[in-house]
mmCIF file of C-alpha atoms and ligand atoms in Angstrom:
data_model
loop_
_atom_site.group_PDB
_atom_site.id
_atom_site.type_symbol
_atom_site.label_atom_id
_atom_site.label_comp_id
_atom_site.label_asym_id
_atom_site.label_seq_id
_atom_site.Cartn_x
_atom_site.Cartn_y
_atom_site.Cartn_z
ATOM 1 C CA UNK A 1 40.255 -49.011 5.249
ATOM 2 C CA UNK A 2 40.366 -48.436 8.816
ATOM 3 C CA UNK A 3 37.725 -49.922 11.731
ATOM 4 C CA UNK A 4 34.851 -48.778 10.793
ATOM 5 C CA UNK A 5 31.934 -48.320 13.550
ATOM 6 C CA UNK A 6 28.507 -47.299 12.957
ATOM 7 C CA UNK A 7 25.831 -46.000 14.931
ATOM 8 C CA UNK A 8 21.807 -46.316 14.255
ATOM 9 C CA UNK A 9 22.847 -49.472 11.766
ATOM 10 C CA UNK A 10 18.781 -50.064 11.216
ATOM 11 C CA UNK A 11 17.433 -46.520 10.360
ATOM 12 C CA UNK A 12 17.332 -45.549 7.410
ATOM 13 C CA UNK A 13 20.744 -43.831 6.266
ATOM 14 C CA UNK A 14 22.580 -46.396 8.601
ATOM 15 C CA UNK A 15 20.846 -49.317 6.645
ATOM 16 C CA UNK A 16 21.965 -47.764 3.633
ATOM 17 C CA UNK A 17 25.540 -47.267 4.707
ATOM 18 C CA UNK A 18 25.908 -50.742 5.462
ATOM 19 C CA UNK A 19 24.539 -52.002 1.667
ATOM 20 C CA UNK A 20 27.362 -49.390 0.121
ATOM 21 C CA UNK A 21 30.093 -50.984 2.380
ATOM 22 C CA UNK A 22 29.099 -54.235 1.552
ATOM 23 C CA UNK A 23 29.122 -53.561 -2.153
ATOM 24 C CA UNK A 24 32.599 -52.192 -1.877
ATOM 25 C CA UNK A 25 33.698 -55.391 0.074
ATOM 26 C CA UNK A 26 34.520 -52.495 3.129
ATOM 27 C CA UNK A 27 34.354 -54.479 6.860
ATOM 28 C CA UNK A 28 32.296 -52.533 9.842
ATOM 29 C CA UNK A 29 30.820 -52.951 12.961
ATOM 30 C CA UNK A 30 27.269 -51.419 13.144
ATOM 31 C CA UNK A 31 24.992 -51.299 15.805
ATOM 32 C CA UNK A 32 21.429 -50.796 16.148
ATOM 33 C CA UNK A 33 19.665 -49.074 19.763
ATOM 34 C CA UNK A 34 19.968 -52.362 21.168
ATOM 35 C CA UNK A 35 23.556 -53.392 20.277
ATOM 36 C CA UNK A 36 24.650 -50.018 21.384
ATOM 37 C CA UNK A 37 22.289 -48.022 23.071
ATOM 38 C CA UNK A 38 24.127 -43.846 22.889
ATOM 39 C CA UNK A 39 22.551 -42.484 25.670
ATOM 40 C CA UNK A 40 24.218 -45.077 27.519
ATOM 41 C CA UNK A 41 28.165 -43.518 28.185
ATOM 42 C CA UNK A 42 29.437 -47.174 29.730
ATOM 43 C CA UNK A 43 27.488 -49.219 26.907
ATOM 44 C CA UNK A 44 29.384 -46.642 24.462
ATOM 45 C CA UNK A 45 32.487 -46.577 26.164
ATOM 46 C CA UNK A 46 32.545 -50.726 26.064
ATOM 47 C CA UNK A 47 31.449 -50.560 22.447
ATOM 48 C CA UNK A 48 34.153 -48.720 21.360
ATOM 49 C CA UNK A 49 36.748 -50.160 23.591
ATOM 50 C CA UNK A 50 35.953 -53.407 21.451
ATOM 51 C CA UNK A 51 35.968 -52.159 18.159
ATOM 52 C CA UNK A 52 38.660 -49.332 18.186
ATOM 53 C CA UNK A 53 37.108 -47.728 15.552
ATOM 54 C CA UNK A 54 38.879 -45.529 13.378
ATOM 55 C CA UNK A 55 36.205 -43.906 11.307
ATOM 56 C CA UNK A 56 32.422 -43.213 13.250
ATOM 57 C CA UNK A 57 30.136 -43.043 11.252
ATOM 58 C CA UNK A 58 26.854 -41.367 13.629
ATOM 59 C CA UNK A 59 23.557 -42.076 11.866
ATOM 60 C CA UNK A 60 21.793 -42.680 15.043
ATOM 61 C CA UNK A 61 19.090 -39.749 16.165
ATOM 62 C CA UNK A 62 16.261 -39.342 17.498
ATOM 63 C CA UNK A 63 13.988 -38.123 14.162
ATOM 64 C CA UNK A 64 10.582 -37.853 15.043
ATOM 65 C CA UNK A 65 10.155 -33.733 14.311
ATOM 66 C CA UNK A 66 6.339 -33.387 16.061
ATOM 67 C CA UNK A 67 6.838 -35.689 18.894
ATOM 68 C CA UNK A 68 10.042 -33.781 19.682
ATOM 69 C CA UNK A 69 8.010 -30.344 20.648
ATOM 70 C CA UNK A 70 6.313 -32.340 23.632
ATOM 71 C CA UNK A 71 5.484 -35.918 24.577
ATOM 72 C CA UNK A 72 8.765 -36.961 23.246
ATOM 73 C CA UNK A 73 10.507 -34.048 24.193
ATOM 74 C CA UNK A 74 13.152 -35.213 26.654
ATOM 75 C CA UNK A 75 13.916 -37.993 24.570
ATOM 76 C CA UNK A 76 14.560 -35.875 21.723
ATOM 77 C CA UNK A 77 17.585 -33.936 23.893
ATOM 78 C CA UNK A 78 18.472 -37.248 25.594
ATOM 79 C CA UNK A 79 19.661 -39.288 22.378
ATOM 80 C CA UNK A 80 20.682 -35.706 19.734
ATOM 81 C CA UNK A 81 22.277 -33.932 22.471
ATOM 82 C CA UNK A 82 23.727 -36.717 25.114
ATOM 83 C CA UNK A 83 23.782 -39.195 22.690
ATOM 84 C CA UNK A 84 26.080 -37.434 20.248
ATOM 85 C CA UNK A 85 28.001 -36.202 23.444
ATOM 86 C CA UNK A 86 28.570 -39.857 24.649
ATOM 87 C CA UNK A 87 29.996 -40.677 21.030
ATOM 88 C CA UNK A 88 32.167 -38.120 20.211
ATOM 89 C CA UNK A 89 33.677 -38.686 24.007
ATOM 90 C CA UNK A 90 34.470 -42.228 22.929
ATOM 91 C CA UNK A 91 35.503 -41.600 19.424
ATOM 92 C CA UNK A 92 37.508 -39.161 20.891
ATOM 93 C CA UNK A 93 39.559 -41.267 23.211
ATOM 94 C CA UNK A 94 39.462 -43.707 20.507
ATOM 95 C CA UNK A 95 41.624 -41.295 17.931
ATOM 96 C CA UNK A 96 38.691 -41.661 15.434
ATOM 97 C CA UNK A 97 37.161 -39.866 12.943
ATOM 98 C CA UNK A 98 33.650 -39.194 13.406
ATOM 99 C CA UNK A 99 31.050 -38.152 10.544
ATOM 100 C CA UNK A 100 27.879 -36.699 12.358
ATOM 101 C CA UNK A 101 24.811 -36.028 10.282
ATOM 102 C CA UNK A 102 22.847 -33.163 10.820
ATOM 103 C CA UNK A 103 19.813 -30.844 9.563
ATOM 104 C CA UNK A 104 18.269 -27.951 7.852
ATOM 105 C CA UNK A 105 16.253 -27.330 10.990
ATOM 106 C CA UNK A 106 19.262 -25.721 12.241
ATOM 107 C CA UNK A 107 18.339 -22.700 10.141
ATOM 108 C CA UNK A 108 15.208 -20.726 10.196
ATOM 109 C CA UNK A 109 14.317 -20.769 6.314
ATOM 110 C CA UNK A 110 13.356 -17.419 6.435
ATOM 111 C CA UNK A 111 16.135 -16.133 3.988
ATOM 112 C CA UNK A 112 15.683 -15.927 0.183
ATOM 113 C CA UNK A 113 18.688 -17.562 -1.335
ATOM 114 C CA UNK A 114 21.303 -20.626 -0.296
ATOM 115 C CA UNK A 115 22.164 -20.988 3.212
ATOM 116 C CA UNK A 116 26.287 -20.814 3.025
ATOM 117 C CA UNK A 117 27.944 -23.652 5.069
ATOM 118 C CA UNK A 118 28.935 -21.210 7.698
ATOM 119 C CA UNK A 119 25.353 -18.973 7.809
ATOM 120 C CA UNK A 120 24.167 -18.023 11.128
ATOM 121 C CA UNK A 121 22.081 -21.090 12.484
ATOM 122 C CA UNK A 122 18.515 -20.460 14.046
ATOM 123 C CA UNK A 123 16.951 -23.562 14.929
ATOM 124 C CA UNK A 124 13.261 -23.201 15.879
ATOM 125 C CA UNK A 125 11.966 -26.801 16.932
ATOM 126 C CA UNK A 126 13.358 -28.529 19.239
ATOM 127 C CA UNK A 127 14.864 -31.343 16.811
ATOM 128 C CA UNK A 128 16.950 -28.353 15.484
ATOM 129 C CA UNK A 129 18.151 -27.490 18.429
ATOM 130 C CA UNK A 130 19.117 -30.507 20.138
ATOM 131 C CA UNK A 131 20.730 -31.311 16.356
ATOM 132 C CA UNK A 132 22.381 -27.833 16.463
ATOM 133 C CA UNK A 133 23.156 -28.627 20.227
ATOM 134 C CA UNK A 134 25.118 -31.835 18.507
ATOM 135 C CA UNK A 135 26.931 -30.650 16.288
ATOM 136 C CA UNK A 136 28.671 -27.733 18.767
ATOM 137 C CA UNK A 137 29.575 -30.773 20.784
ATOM 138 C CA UNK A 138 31.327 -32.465 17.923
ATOM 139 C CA UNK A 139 32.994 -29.578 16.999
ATOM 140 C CA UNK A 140 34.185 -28.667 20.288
ATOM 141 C CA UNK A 141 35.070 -32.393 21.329
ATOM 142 C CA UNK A 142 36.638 -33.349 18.037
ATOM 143 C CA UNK A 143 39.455 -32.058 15.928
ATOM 144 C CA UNK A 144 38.886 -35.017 13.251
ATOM 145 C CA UNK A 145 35.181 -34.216 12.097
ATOM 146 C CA UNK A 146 32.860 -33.815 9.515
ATOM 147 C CA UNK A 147 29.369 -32.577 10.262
ATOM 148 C CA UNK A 148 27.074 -33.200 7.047
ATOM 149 C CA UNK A 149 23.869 -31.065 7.480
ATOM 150 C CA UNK A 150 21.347 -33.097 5.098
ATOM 151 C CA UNK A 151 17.546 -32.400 4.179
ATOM 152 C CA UNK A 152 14.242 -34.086 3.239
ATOM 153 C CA UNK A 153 15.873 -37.545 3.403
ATOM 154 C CA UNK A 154 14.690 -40.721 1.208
ATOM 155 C CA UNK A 155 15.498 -44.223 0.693
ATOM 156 C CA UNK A 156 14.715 -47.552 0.125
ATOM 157 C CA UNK A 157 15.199 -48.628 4.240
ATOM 158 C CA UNK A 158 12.889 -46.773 6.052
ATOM 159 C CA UNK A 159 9.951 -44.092 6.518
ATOM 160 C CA UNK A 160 9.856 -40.833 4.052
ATOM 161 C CA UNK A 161 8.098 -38.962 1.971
ATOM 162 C CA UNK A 162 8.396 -40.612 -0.830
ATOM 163 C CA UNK A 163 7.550 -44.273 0.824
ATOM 164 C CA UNK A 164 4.049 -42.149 1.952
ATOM 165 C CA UNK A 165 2.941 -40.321 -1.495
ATOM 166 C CA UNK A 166 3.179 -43.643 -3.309
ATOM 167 C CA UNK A 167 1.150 -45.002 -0.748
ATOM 168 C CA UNK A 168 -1.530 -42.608 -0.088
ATOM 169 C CA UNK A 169 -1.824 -42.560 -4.456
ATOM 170 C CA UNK A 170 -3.307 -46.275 -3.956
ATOM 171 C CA UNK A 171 -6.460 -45.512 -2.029
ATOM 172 C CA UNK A 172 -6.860 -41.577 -2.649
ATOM 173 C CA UNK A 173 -7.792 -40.070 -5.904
ATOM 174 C CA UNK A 174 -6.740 -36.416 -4.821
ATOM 175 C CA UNK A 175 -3.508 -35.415 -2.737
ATOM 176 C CA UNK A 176 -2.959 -32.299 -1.469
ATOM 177 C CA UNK A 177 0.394 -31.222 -0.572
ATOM 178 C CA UNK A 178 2.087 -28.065 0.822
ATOM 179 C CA UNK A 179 3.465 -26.249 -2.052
ATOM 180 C CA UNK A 180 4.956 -22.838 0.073
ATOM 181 C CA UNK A 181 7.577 -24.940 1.737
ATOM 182 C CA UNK A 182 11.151 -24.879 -0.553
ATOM 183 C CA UNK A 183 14.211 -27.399 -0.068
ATOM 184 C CA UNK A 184 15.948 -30.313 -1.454
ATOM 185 C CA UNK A 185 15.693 -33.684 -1.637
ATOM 186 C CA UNK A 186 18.010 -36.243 -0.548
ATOM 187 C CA UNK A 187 18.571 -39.548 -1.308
ATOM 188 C CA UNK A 188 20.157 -41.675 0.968
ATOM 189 C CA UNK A 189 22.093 -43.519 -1.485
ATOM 190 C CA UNK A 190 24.027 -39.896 -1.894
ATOM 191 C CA UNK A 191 24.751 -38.958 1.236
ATOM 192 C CA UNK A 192 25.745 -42.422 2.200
ATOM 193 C CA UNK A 193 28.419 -41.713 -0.832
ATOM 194 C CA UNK A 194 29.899 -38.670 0.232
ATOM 195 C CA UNK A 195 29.941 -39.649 3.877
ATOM 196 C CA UNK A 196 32.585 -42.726 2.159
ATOM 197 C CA UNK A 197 34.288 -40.320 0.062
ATOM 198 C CA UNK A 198 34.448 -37.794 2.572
ATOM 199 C CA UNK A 199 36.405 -40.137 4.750
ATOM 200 C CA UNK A 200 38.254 -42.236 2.051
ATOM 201 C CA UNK A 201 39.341 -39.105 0.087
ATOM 202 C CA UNK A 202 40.340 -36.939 3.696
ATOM 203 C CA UNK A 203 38.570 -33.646 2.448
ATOM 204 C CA UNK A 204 39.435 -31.688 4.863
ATOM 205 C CA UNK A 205 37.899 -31.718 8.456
ATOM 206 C CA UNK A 206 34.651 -29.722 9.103
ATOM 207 C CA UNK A 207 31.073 -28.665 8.179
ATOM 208 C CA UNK A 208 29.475 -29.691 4.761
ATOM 209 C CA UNK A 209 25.945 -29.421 3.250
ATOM 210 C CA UNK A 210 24.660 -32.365 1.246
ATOM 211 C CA UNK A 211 21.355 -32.613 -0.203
ATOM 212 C CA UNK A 212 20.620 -33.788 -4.195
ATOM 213 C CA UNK A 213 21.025 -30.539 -6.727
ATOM 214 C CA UNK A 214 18.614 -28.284 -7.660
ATOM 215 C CA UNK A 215 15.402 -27.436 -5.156
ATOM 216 C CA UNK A 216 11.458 -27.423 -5.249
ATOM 217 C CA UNK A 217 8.240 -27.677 -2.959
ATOM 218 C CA UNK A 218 6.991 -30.618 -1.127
ATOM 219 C CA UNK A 219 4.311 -30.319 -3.893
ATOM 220 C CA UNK A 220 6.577 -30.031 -6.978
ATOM 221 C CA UNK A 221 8.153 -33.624 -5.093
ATOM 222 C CA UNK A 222 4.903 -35.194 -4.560
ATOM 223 C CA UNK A 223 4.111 -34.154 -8.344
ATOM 224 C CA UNK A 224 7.409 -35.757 -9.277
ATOM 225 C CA UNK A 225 7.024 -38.696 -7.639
ATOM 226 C CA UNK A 226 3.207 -39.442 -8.948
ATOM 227 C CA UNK A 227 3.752 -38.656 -12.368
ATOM 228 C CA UNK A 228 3.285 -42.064 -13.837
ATOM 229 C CA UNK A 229 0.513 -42.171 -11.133
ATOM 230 C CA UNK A 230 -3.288 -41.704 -11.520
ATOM 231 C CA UNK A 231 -3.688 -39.258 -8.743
ATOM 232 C CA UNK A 232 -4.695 -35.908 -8.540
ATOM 233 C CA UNK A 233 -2.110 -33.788 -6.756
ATOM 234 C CA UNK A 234 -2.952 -30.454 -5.911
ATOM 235 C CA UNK A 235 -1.221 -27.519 -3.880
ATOM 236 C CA UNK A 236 -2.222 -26.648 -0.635
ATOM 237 C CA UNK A 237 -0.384 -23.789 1.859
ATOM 238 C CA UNK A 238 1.457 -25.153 5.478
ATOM 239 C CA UNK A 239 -1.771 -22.498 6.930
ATOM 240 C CA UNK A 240 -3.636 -25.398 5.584
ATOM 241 C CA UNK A 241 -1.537 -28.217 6.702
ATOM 242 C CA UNK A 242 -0.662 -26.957 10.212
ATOM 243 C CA UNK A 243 1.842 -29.347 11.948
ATOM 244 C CA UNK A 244 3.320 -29.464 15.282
ATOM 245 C CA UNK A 245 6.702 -28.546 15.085
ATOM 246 C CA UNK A 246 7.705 -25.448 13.120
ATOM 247 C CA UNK A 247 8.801 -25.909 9.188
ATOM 248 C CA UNK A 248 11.707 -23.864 7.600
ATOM 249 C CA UNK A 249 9.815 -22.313 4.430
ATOM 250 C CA UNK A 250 13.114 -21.814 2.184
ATOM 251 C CA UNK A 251 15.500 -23.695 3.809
ATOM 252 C CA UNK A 252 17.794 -24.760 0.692
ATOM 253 C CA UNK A 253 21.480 -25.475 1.856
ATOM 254 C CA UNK A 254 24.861 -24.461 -0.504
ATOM 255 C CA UNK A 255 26.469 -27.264 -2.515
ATOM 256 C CA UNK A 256 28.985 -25.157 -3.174
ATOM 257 C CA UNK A 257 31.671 -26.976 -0.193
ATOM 258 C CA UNK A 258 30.824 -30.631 -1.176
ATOM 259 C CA UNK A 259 30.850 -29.643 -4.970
ATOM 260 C CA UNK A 260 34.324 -28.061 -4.457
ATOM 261 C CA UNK A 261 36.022 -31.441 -3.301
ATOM 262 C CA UNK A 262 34.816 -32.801 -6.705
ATOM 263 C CA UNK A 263 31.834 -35.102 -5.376
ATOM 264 C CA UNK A 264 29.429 -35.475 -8.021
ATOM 265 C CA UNK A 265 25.994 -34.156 -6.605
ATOM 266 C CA UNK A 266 23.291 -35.167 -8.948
ATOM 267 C CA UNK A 267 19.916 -33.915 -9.228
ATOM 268 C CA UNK A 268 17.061 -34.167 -6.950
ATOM 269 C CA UNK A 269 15.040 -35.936 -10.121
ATOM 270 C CA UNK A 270 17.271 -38.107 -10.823
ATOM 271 C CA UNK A 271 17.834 -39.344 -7.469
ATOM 272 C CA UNK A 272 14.370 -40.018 -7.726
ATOM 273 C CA UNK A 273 14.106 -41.728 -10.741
ATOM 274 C CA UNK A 274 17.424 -43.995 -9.400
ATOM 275 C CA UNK A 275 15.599 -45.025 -6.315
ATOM 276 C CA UNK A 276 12.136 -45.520 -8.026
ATOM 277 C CA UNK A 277 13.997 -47.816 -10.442
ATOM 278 C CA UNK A 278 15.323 -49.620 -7.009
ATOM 279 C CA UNK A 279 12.070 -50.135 -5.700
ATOM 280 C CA UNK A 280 9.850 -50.998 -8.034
HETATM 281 N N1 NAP B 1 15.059 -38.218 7.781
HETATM 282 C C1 NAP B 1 15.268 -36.955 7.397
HETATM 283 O O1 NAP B 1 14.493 -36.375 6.605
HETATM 284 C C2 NAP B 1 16.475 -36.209 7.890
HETATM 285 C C3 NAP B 1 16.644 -34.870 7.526
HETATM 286 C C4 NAP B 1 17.777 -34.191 7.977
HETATM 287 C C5 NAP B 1 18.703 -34.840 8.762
HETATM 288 N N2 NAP B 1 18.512 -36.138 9.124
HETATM 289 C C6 NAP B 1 19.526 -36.783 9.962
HETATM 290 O O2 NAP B 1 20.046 -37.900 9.245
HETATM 291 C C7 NAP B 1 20.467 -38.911 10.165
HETATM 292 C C8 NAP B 1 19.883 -40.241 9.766
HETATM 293 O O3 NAP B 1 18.465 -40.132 9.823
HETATM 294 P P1 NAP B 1 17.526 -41.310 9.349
HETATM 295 O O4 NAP B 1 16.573 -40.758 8.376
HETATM 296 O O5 NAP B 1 18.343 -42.494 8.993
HETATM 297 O O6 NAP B 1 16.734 -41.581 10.719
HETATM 298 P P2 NAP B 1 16.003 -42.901 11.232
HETATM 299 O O7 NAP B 1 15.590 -43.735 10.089
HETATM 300 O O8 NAP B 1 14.995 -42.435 12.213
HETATM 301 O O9 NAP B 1 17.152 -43.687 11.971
HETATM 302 C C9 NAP B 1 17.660 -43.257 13.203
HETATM 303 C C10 NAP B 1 18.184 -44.467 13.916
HETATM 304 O O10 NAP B 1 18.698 -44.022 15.176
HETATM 305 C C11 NAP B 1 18.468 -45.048 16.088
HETATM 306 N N3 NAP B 1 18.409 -44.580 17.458
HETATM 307 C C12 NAP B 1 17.461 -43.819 18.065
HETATM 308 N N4 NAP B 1 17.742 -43.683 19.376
HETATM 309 C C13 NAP B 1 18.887 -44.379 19.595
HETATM 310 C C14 NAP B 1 19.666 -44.630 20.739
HETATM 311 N N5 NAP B 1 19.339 -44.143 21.951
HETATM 312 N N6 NAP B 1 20.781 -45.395 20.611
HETATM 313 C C15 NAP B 1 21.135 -45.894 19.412
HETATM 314 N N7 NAP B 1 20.433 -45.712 18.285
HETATM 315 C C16 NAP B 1 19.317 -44.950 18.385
HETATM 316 C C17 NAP B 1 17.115 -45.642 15.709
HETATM 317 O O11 NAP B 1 17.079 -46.971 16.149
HETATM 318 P P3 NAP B 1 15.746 -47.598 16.764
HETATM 319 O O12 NAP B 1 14.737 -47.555 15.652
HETATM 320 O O13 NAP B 1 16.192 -48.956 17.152
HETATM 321 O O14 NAP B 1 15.365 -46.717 17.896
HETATM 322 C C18 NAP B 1 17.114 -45.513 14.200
HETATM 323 O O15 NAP B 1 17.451 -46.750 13.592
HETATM 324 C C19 NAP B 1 20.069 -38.400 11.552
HETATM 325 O O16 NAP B 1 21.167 -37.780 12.160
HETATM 326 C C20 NAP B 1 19.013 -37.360 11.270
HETATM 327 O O17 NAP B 1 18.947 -36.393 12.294
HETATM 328 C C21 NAP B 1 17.429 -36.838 8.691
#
C-alpha cells in the first residue's frame, strides 16, 4: 500500500489503527502530539515533507466534550479546527488521501429516526462545532477525502464508557445511568476496519457514518456491559445527570452509505462481547 501517515498514533482509535496495520504486515508512520504536534503548520509541513504520505489517516482531536464549553475552550478550536486545517493543507500539497474522523455532535439529536449522511448538521457544543468546523475544511481543501462521522467510541487503548462501568461495578453496588439518551456504540476495532477498507477498496470519496448496528441508551449499554456483573444498574434521566456540554438525545447516524460499499457492520452487542473477550 501506499505511505501511510497517521496522526494522534496514542489515543485511542490511532492506537488501534496501528495494531490492525501491524497485523496485516501494512508499514506507517504515526505520530503522537509530541512527534507531530497539528497545531503546529511548520512541524506539519516538515512531517509530511518526510514521509510523503499517500494515505492520512487523522485520528488526532481534541476530545474532552465538558472542558471544551470553557476552560479548555480555545484549545478545543485550536487543535479540531486549526489542527485539521494544518493537515489537510499538507496532505494536500502532498497528493494524499486523507480520512478525517468526525462526530454525532454535529447533529442536534432532536429528530426521531436515522440521521441520513447528508442531514442538515446542528452542532450545539462547542466540540461539535469545531468538529463540524473540520470537516468543511476537509471538504473544501481536499478533493481525495473521506470524513467518517463515528459515535460513543470504545476500545481496548484508551478512556470510554465501557473502561468506566466495569470499573465503577467493583466498588459500587448500584449504578445509575442515563437511560433518555439514544445512539450507537462503536468499537474501535470497526471503525479502524472501514477506515482500511475505505482506503484499500477506493469507495468513493466523501462523507460516511460508521457506528456498530443496531442502537440503545447509555443505560441499555451499561446493562449490557454488567450483565455477568453483580451490580445493580438502574435508569436515571440526563435532568438527573446534568453535564456541561449539551448531549444529542437521539442522535443515531444511517448505515445505510457504509453498508452499501459491502462493509460488514456488525452489531453493537457483539462488538461488545468481541472486545470484552479482548480484555478480559
Ligand atoms: N471518543 C469518542 O467517543 C468519539 C466519538 C465521536 C468521534 N470521535 C472522534 O474520533 C477520533 C478519535 O478519537 P479518540 O477516541 O481516539 O480520541 P483520544 O483517545 O482522545 O485521542 C486523540 C489523540 O489526539 C491527540 N492530540 C490532541 N491534541 C493534539 C495535537 N495538538 N497534536 C497532535 N495530536 C493531538 C492526543 O494526543 P495526546 O494525548 O498526546 O494529547 C490523543 O492521543 C477523533 O477525531 C474524535 O473527535 C470520538
Amino acid at each position: 500500500m501506499a505511505d501511510i501517515l497517521i496522526t494522534g498514533a496514542n489515543g485511542q482509535l490511532g492506537t488501534e489503527l496501528r495494531h490492525l496495520l501491524d497485523e496485516k504486515g501494512i508499514a506507517y508512520d504515526a505520530f503522537d502530539s509530541k512527534g507531530m504536534d497539528i497545531t503546529d503548520a511548520q512541524a506539519v509541513a516538515d512531517r509530511f515533507a518526510e514521509v510523503q504520505p499517500k494515505i492520512v489517516f487523522h485520528c488526532a482531536a481534541f476530545t474532552a466534550v465538558d472542558a471544551a464549553e470553557d476552560e479548555q475552550k480555545d484549545l478545543n478550536w485550536t487543535v479540531n479546527e486549526d489542527g485539521t486545517k494544518n493537515v489537510a493543507e499538507a496532505a494536500k500539497k502532498a497528493g494524499a488521501t486523507l480520512v478525517y474522523i468526525s462526530t454525532d455532535y454535529v447533529f442536534d439529536g432532536t429528530n426521531e429516526g436515522e440521521y441520513a449522511v447528508d442531514a442538515a448538521t446542528n452542532p450545539k457544543n462547542e466540540y461539535g462545532k469545531a468538529k463540524l468546523a473540520g470537516e468543511k475544511l476537509v471538504s473544501s481543501i481536499m478533493d481525495k477525502y473521506y470524513i467518517i462521522r463515528t459515535s460513543w467510541v470504545f476500545g481496548q487503548y484508551g478512556k470510554n464508557f465501557v473502561y468506566t462501568m466495569l470499573r465503577l461495578a467493583k466498588s459500587h453496588d448500584k449504578l445509575t445511568v442515563v437511560a433518555d439518551q439514544v445512539g450507537r456504540p462503536t468499537w474501535t476495532r470497526t471503525l479502524a476496519e472501514f477506515m482500511l477498507y475505505a482506503v484499500q477498496n477506493k469507495v468513493p470519496y466523501g462523507y460516511y457514518q460508521l457506528s456498530n448496528d443496531g442502537h440503545c441508551s447509555w443505560y441499555e449499554f451499561a446493562s449490557e456491559i454488567l450483565k455477568d456483573q453483580p451490580v445493580d444498574v438502574q435508569p436515571v434521566t440526563s435532568e438527573q445527570y446534568p453535564q456541561k456540554a449539551y448531549r444529542p438525545r437521539h442522535s443515531i447516524m444511517s448505515l445505510d452509505k457504509v453498508k452499501g460499499t459491502g462493509f460488514n457492520v456488525i452489531t453493537w452487542q457483539e462488538a461488545l462481547q468481541n472486545f470484552l473477550n479482548e480484555v478480559n
